Amino acid sequence: MGSLLSGLEGRVRRGGLAVLATAAAVTAAASAVVPLIAVPAAALGQGRGGDHLTVVVRHAGAGRDGTYELFCHPAGGHHPDVRGACQKLDEQTQWGRDLFAPVPPGTICSMISGGPATARVTGTWAGRPVDASYDRNNGCEIDRWNRMVPLLPKIG
């Protein structure tokens, strides 16, 4: 960066204000980029890496119902399987895909019931807000639930 500005400095003396404006623009652009690259995640207010989920499970049966806190990166909280849940979520996380997306409208699903269990997952995962509801009302919803075990309890 210094050599770029040194070269422009000689041109400023010969070329006037237009080159000075170019040098100022290059310096401002470089200054704006550096802080974005160098700022650690904790300084951006993400605390423990930003991966924090609250899982509320209802009607899943004794020992499964409850409200659980899960932190990942580093792992923590009072979820029944902190490390397993974090690992499962990490394995399934893909750039550009909503890990917690509902079953798409119009999807043809088998009409079987997986029981009355429901769950709601809220918080932040991979820097994105999460507010997802789960049930077991048909084959697609059962499959969606099962893909989230052990974040959600294993049923059956």
PDB file of C-alpha atoms in Angstrom:
ATOM      1  CA  MET A   1       0.000   0.000   0.000  1.00  0.00           C
ATOM      2  CA  GLY A   2       2.855   2.374   0.865  1.00  0.00           C
ATOM      3  CA  SER A   3       4.529   1.917  -2.542  1.00  0.00           C
ATOM      4  CA  LEU A   4       1.213   2.564  -4.294  1.00  0.00           C
ATOM      5  CA  LEU A   5       0.807   5.856  -2.457  1.00  0.00           C
ATOM      6  CA  SER A   6       4.489   6.782  -2.994  1.00  0.00           C
ATOM      7  CA  GLY A   7       4.064   6.354  -6.742  1.00  0.00           C
ATOM      8  CA  LEU A   8       0.909   8.426  -6.717  1.00  0.00           C
ATOM      9  CA  GLU A   9       2.599  11.122  -4.652  1.00  0.00           C
ATOM     10  CA  GLY A  10       5.011  11.913  -7.517  1.00  0.00           C
ATOM     11  CA  ARG A  11       2.084  12.079  -9.940  1.00  0.00           C
ATOM     12  CA  VAL A  12       0.214  14.453  -7.631  1.00  0.00           C
ATOM     13  CA  ARG A  13       3.005  16.951  -7.957  1.00  0.00           C
ATOM     14  CA  ARG A  14       2.835  16.626 -11.752  1.00  0.00           C
ATOM     15  CA  GLY A  15      -0.857  15.891 -12.345  1.00  0.00           C
ATOM     16  CA  GLY A  16      -2.765  18.020  -9.898  1.00  0.00           C
ATOM     17  CA  LEU A  17      -5.992  17.427  -7.998  1.00  0.00           C
ATOM     18  CA  ALA A  18      -7.414  14.552 -10.073  1.00  0.00           C
ATOM     19  CA  VAL A  19      -4.607  12.237  -9.038  1.00  0.00           C
ATOM     20  CA  LEU A  20      -4.833  13.434  -5.442  1.00  0.00           C
ATOM     21  CA  ALA A  21      -8.532  12.484  -5.421  1.00  0.00           C
ATOM     22  CA  THR A  22      -7.675   9.035  -6.805  1.00  0.00           C
ATOM     23  CA  ALA A  23      -5.034   8.512  -4.117  1.00  0.00           C
ATOM     24  CA  ALA A  24      -7.518   9.535  -1.426  1.00  0.00           C
ATOM     25  CA  ALA A  25     -10.147   7.141  -2.806  1.00  0.00           C
ATOM     26  CA  VAL A  26      -7.693   4.217  -2.851  1.00  0.00           C
ATOM     27  CA  THR A  27      -6.642   4.959   0.737  1.00  0.00           C
ATOM     28  CA  ALA A  28     -10.253   5.235   1.936  1.00  0.00           C
ATOM     29  CA  ALA A  29     -11.258   1.997   0.221  1.00  0.00           C
ATOM     30  CA  ALA A  30      -8.328   0.092   1.716  1.00  0.00           C
ATOM     31  CA  SER A  31      -9.029   1.508   5.174  1.00  0.00           C
ATOM     32  CA  ALA A  32     -12.680   0.461   4.972  1.00  0.00           C
ATOM     33  CA  VAL A  33     -11.840  -3.167   4.085  1.00  0.00           C
ATOM     34  CA  VAL A  34      -9.193  -3.876   6.727  1.00  0.00           C
ATOM     35  CA  PRO A  35     -11.450  -3.546   9.814  1.00  0.00           C
ATOM     36  CA  LEU A  36     -14.042  -5.892   8.293  1.00  0.00           C
ATOM     37  CA  ILE A  37     -11.469  -8.598   7.852  1.00  0.00           C
ATOM     38  CA  ALA A  38      -9.733  -8.171  11.202  1.00  0.00           C
ATOM     39  CA  VAL A  39     -12.720  -7.986  13.583  1.00  0.00           C
ATOM     40  CA  PRO A  40     -13.172 -11.194  15.624  1.00  0.00           C
ATOM     41  CA  ALA A  41     -16.666 -12.672  15.938  1.00  0.00           C
ATOM     42  CA  ALA A  42     -16.789 -11.963  19.678  1.00  0.00           C
ATOM     43  CA  ALA A  43     -16.311  -8.259  18.993  1.00  0.00           C
ATOM     44  CA  LEU A  44     -19.383  -8.291  16.766  1.00  0.00           C
ATOM     45  CA  GLY A  45     -21.571  -9.169  19.747  1.00  0.00           C
ATOM     46  CA  GLN A  46     -21.967 -12.855  18.965  1.00  0.00           C
ATOM     47  CA  GLY A  47     -20.645 -13.857  22.376  1.00  0.00           C
ATOM     48  CA  ARG A  48     -20.125 -17.622  22.436  1.00  0.00           C
ATOM     49  CA  GLY A  49     -19.800 -17.865  18.663  1.00  0.00           C
ATOM     50  CA  GLY A  50     -23.411 -16.907  18.071  1.00  0.00           C
ATOM     51  CA  ASP A  51     -24.719 -20.482  18.037  1.00  0.00           C
ATOM     52  CA  HIS A  52     -27.382 -20.608  20.743  1.00  0.00           C
ATOM     53  CA  LEU A  53     -30.673 -22.468  20.478  1.00  0.00           C
ATOM     54  CA  THR A  54     -33.600 -22.918  22.821  1.00  0.00           C
ATOM     55  CA  VAL A  55     -35.524 -26.143  22.233  1.00  0.00           C
ATOM     56  CA  VAL A  56     -39.017 -26.561  23.709  1.00  0.00           C
ATOM     57  CA  VAL A  57     -40.424 -30.091  23.438  1.00  0.00           C
ATOM     58  CA  ARG A  58     -44.032 -30.987  24.327  1.00  0.00           C
ATOM     59  CA  HIS A  59     -46.049 -34.239  24.308  1.00  0.00           C
ATOM     60  CA  ALA A  60     -42.987 -36.362  23.477  1.00  0.00           C
ATOM     61  CA  GLY A  61     -43.226 -38.437  26.650  1.00  0.00           C
ATOM     62  CA  ALA A  62     -41.626 -38.693  30.051  1.00  0.00           C
ATOM     63  CA  GLY A  63     -37.993 -37.650  30.104  1.00  0.00           C
ATOM     64  CA  ARG A  64     -38.256 -35.922  26.723  1.00  0.00           C
ATOM     65  CA  ASP A  65     -40.533 -32.948  27.380  1.00  0.00           C
ATOM     66  CA  GLY A  66     -38.947 -29.724  28.542  1.00  0.00           C
ATOM     67  CA  THR A  67     -37.056 -26.598  27.611  1.00  0.00           C
ATOM     68  CA  TYR A  68     -33.389 -27.015  26.761  1.00  0.00           C
ATOM     69  CA  GLU A  69     -30.621 -24.489  26.092  1.00  0.00           C
ATOM     70  CA  LEU A  70     -27.903 -25.436  23.615  1.00  0.00           C
ATOM     71  CA  PHE A  71     -24.691 -23.565  22.888  1.00  0.00           C
ATOM     72  CA  CYS A  72     -22.193 -24.672  20.253  1.00  0.00           C
ATOM     73  CA  HIS A  73     -18.678 -23.393  19.488  1.00  0.00           C
ATOM     74  CA  PRO A  74     -17.914 -23.953  22.363  1.00  0.00           C
ATOM     75  CA  ALA A  75     -20.445 -26.592  23.389  1.00  0.00           C
ATOM     76  CA  GLY A  76     -22.510 -25.954  26.498  1.00  0.00           C
ATOM     77  CA  GLY A  77     -25.974 -25.633  27.951  1.00  0.00           C
ATOM     78  CA  HIS A  78     -28.347 -28.054  29.614  1.00  0.00           C
ATOM     79  CA  HIS A  79     -29.511 -30.002  26.571  1.00  0.00           C
ATOM     80  CA  PRO A  80     -29.510 -33.806  27.171  1.00  0.00           C
ATOM     81  CA  ASP A  81     -26.893 -34.373  24.407  1.00  0.00           C
ATOM     82  CA  VAL A  82     -24.966 -31.132  23.893  1.00  0.00           C
ATOM     83  CA  ARG A  83     -22.076 -32.577  21.888  1.00  0.00           C
ATOM     84  CA  GLY A  84     -24.264 -34.858  19.776  1.00  0.00           C
ATOM     85  CA  ALA A  85     -26.714 -32.058  18.942  1.00  0.00           C
ATOM     86  CA  CYS A  86     -23.920 -29.633  17.995  1.00  0.00           C
ATOM     87  CA  GLN A  87     -22.216 -32.279  15.864  1.00  0.00           C
ATOM     88  CA  LYS A  88     -25.467 -33.151  14.048  1.00  0.00           C
ATOM     89  CA  LEU A  89     -26.189 -29.486  13.308  1.00  0.00           C
ATOM     90  CA  ASP A  90     -22.619 -28.902  12.094  1.00  0.00           C
ATOM     91  CA  GLU A  91     -22.833 -31.936   9.781  1.00  0.00           C
ATOM     92  CA  GLN A  92     -26.069 -30.706   8.214  1.00  0.00           C
ATOM     93  CA  THR A  93     -25.202 -27.003   7.893  1.00  0.00           C
ATOM     94  CA  GLN A  94     -24.645 -25.966   4.268  1.00  0.00           C
ATOM     95  CA  TRP A  95     -24.082 -22.489   2.864  1.00  0.00           C
ATOM     96  CA  GLY A  96     -27.273 -21.097   1.276  1.00  0.00           C
ATOM     97  CA  ARG A  97     -29.584 -23.765   2.737  1.00  0.00           C
ATOM     98  CA  ASP A  98     -31.916 -23.190   5.681  1.00  0.00           C
ATOM     99  CA  LEU A  99     -31.244 -26.117   7.992  1.00  0.00           C
ATOM    100  CA  PHE A 100     -34.506 -25.448   9.858  1.00  0.00           C
ATOM    101  CA  ALA A 101     -36.749 -24.861   6.820  1.00  0.00           C
ATOM    102  CA  PRO A 102     -40.287 -26.249   6.961  1.00  0.00           C
ATOM    103  CA  VAL A 103     -41.548 -28.878   4.544  1.00  0.00           C
ATOM    104  CA  PRO A 104     -42.162 -26.997   1.275  1.00  0.00           C
ATOM    105  CA  PRO A 105     -45.833 -26.279   0.479  1.00  0.00           C
ATOM    106  CA  GLY A 106     -47.340 -28.744  -1.971  1.00  0.00           C
ATOM    107  CA  THR A 107     -45.035 -31.603  -0.956  1.00  0.00           C
ATOM    108  CA  ILE A 108     -46.777 -34.979  -1.178  1.00  0.00           C
ATOM    109  CA  CYS A 109     -46.426 -36.712   2.196  1.00  0.00           C
ATOM    110  CA  SER A 110     -47.617 -40.049   3.496  1.00  0.00           C
ATOM    111  CA  MET A 111     -50.583 -39.657   5.809  1.00  0.00           C
ATOM    112  CA  ILE A 112     -49.229 -41.453   8.844  1.00  0.00           C
ATOM    113  CA  SER A 113     -49.121 -40.040  12.333  1.00  0.00           C
ATOM    114  CA  GLY A 114     -45.993 -40.093  14.420  1.00  0.00           C
ATOM    115  CA  GLY A 115     -47.783 -39.056  17.600  1.00  0.00           C
ATOM    116  CA  PRO A 116     -48.592 -35.772  19.336  1.00  0.00           C
ATOM    117  CA  ALA A 117     -45.004 -34.557  19.947  1.00  0.00           C
ATOM    118  CA  THR A 118     -44.208 -30.960  19.040  1.00  0.00           C
ATOM    119  CA  ALA A 119     -41.068 -28.880  19.296  1.00  0.00           C
ATOM    120  CA  ARG A 120     -40.044 -25.300  18.732  1.00  0.00           C
ATOM    121  CA  VAL A 121     -36.462 -24.262  18.124  1.00  0.00           C
ATOM    122  CA  THR A 122     -35.507 -20.593  18.463  1.00  0.00           C
ATOM    123  CA  GLY A 123     -32.244 -18.696  18.644  1.00  0.00           C
ATOM    124  CA  THR A 124     -29.293 -18.216  16.310  1.00  0.00           C
ATOM    125  CA  TRP A 125     -27.420 -20.735  14.200  1.00  0.00           C
ATOM    126  CA  ALA A 126     -24.532 -19.922  11.821  1.00  0.00           C
ATOM    127  CA  GLY A 127     -25.247 -16.226  12.262  1.00  0.00           C
ATOM    128  CA  ARG A 128     -28.893 -16.513  11.207  1.00  0.00           C
ATOM    129  CA  PRO A 129     -32.026 -16.263  13.337  1.00  0.00           C
ATOM    130  CA  VAL A 130     -33.934 -19.502  13.910  1.00  0.00           C
ATOM    131  CA  ASP A 131     -37.651 -19.863  14.675  1.00  0.00           C
ATOM    132  CA  ALA A 132     -38.782 -23.326  13.596  1.00  0.00           C
ATOM    133  CA  SER A 133     -41.716 -25.512  14.634  1.00  0.00           C
ATOM    134  CA  TYR A 134     -41.763 -29.289  14.407  1.00  0.00           C
ATOM    135  CA  ASP A 135     -44.503 -31.923  14.707  1.00  0.00           C
ATOM    136  CA  ARG A 136     -45.007 -35.517  13.609  1.00  0.00           C
ATOM    137  CA  ASN A 137     -48.327 -35.181  11.749  1.00  0.00           C
ATOM    138  CA  ASN A 138     -47.277 -36.896   8.491  1.00  0.00           C
ATOM    139  CA  GLY A 139     -44.391 -38.763   6.887  1.00  0.00           C
ATOM    140  CA  CYS A 140     -42.595 -35.587   5.753  1.00  0.00           C
ATOM    141  CA  GLU A 141     -42.800 -34.001   9.212  1.00  0.00           C
ATOM    142  CA  ILE A 142     -41.649 -37.238  10.863  1.00  0.00           C
ATOM    143  CA  ASP A 143     -38.643 -37.340   8.512  1.00  0.00           C
ATOM    144  CA  ARG A 144     -37.889 -33.658   9.192  1.00  0.00           C
ATOM    145  CA  TRP A 145     -38.013 -34.339  12.960  1.00  0.00           C
ATOM    146  CA  ASN A 146     -35.816 -37.438  12.672  1.00  0.00           C
ATOM    147  CA  ARG A 147     -33.148 -35.481  10.743  1.00  0.00           C
ATOM    148  CA  MET A 148     -32.825 -33.264  13.849  1.00  0.00           C
ATOM    149  CA  VAL A 149     -32.234 -36.078  16.351  1.00  0.00           C
ATOM    150  CA  PRO A 150     -30.423 -35.629  18.807  1.00  0.00           C
ATOM    151  CA  LEU A 151     -31.283 -31.909  18.830  1.00  0.00           C
ATOM    152  CA  LEU A 152     -34.878 -33.154  19.085  1.00  0.00           C
ATOM    153  CA  PRO A 153     -35.587 -36.297  21.115  1.00  0.00           C
ATOM    154  CA  LYS A 154     -35.732 -39.687  19.423  1.00  0.00           C
ATOM    155  CA  ILE A 155     -39.313 -40.921  19.363  1.00  0.00           C
ATOM    156  CA  GLY A 156     -40.248 -44.566  18.895  1.00  0.00           C
TER     157      GLY A 156
END
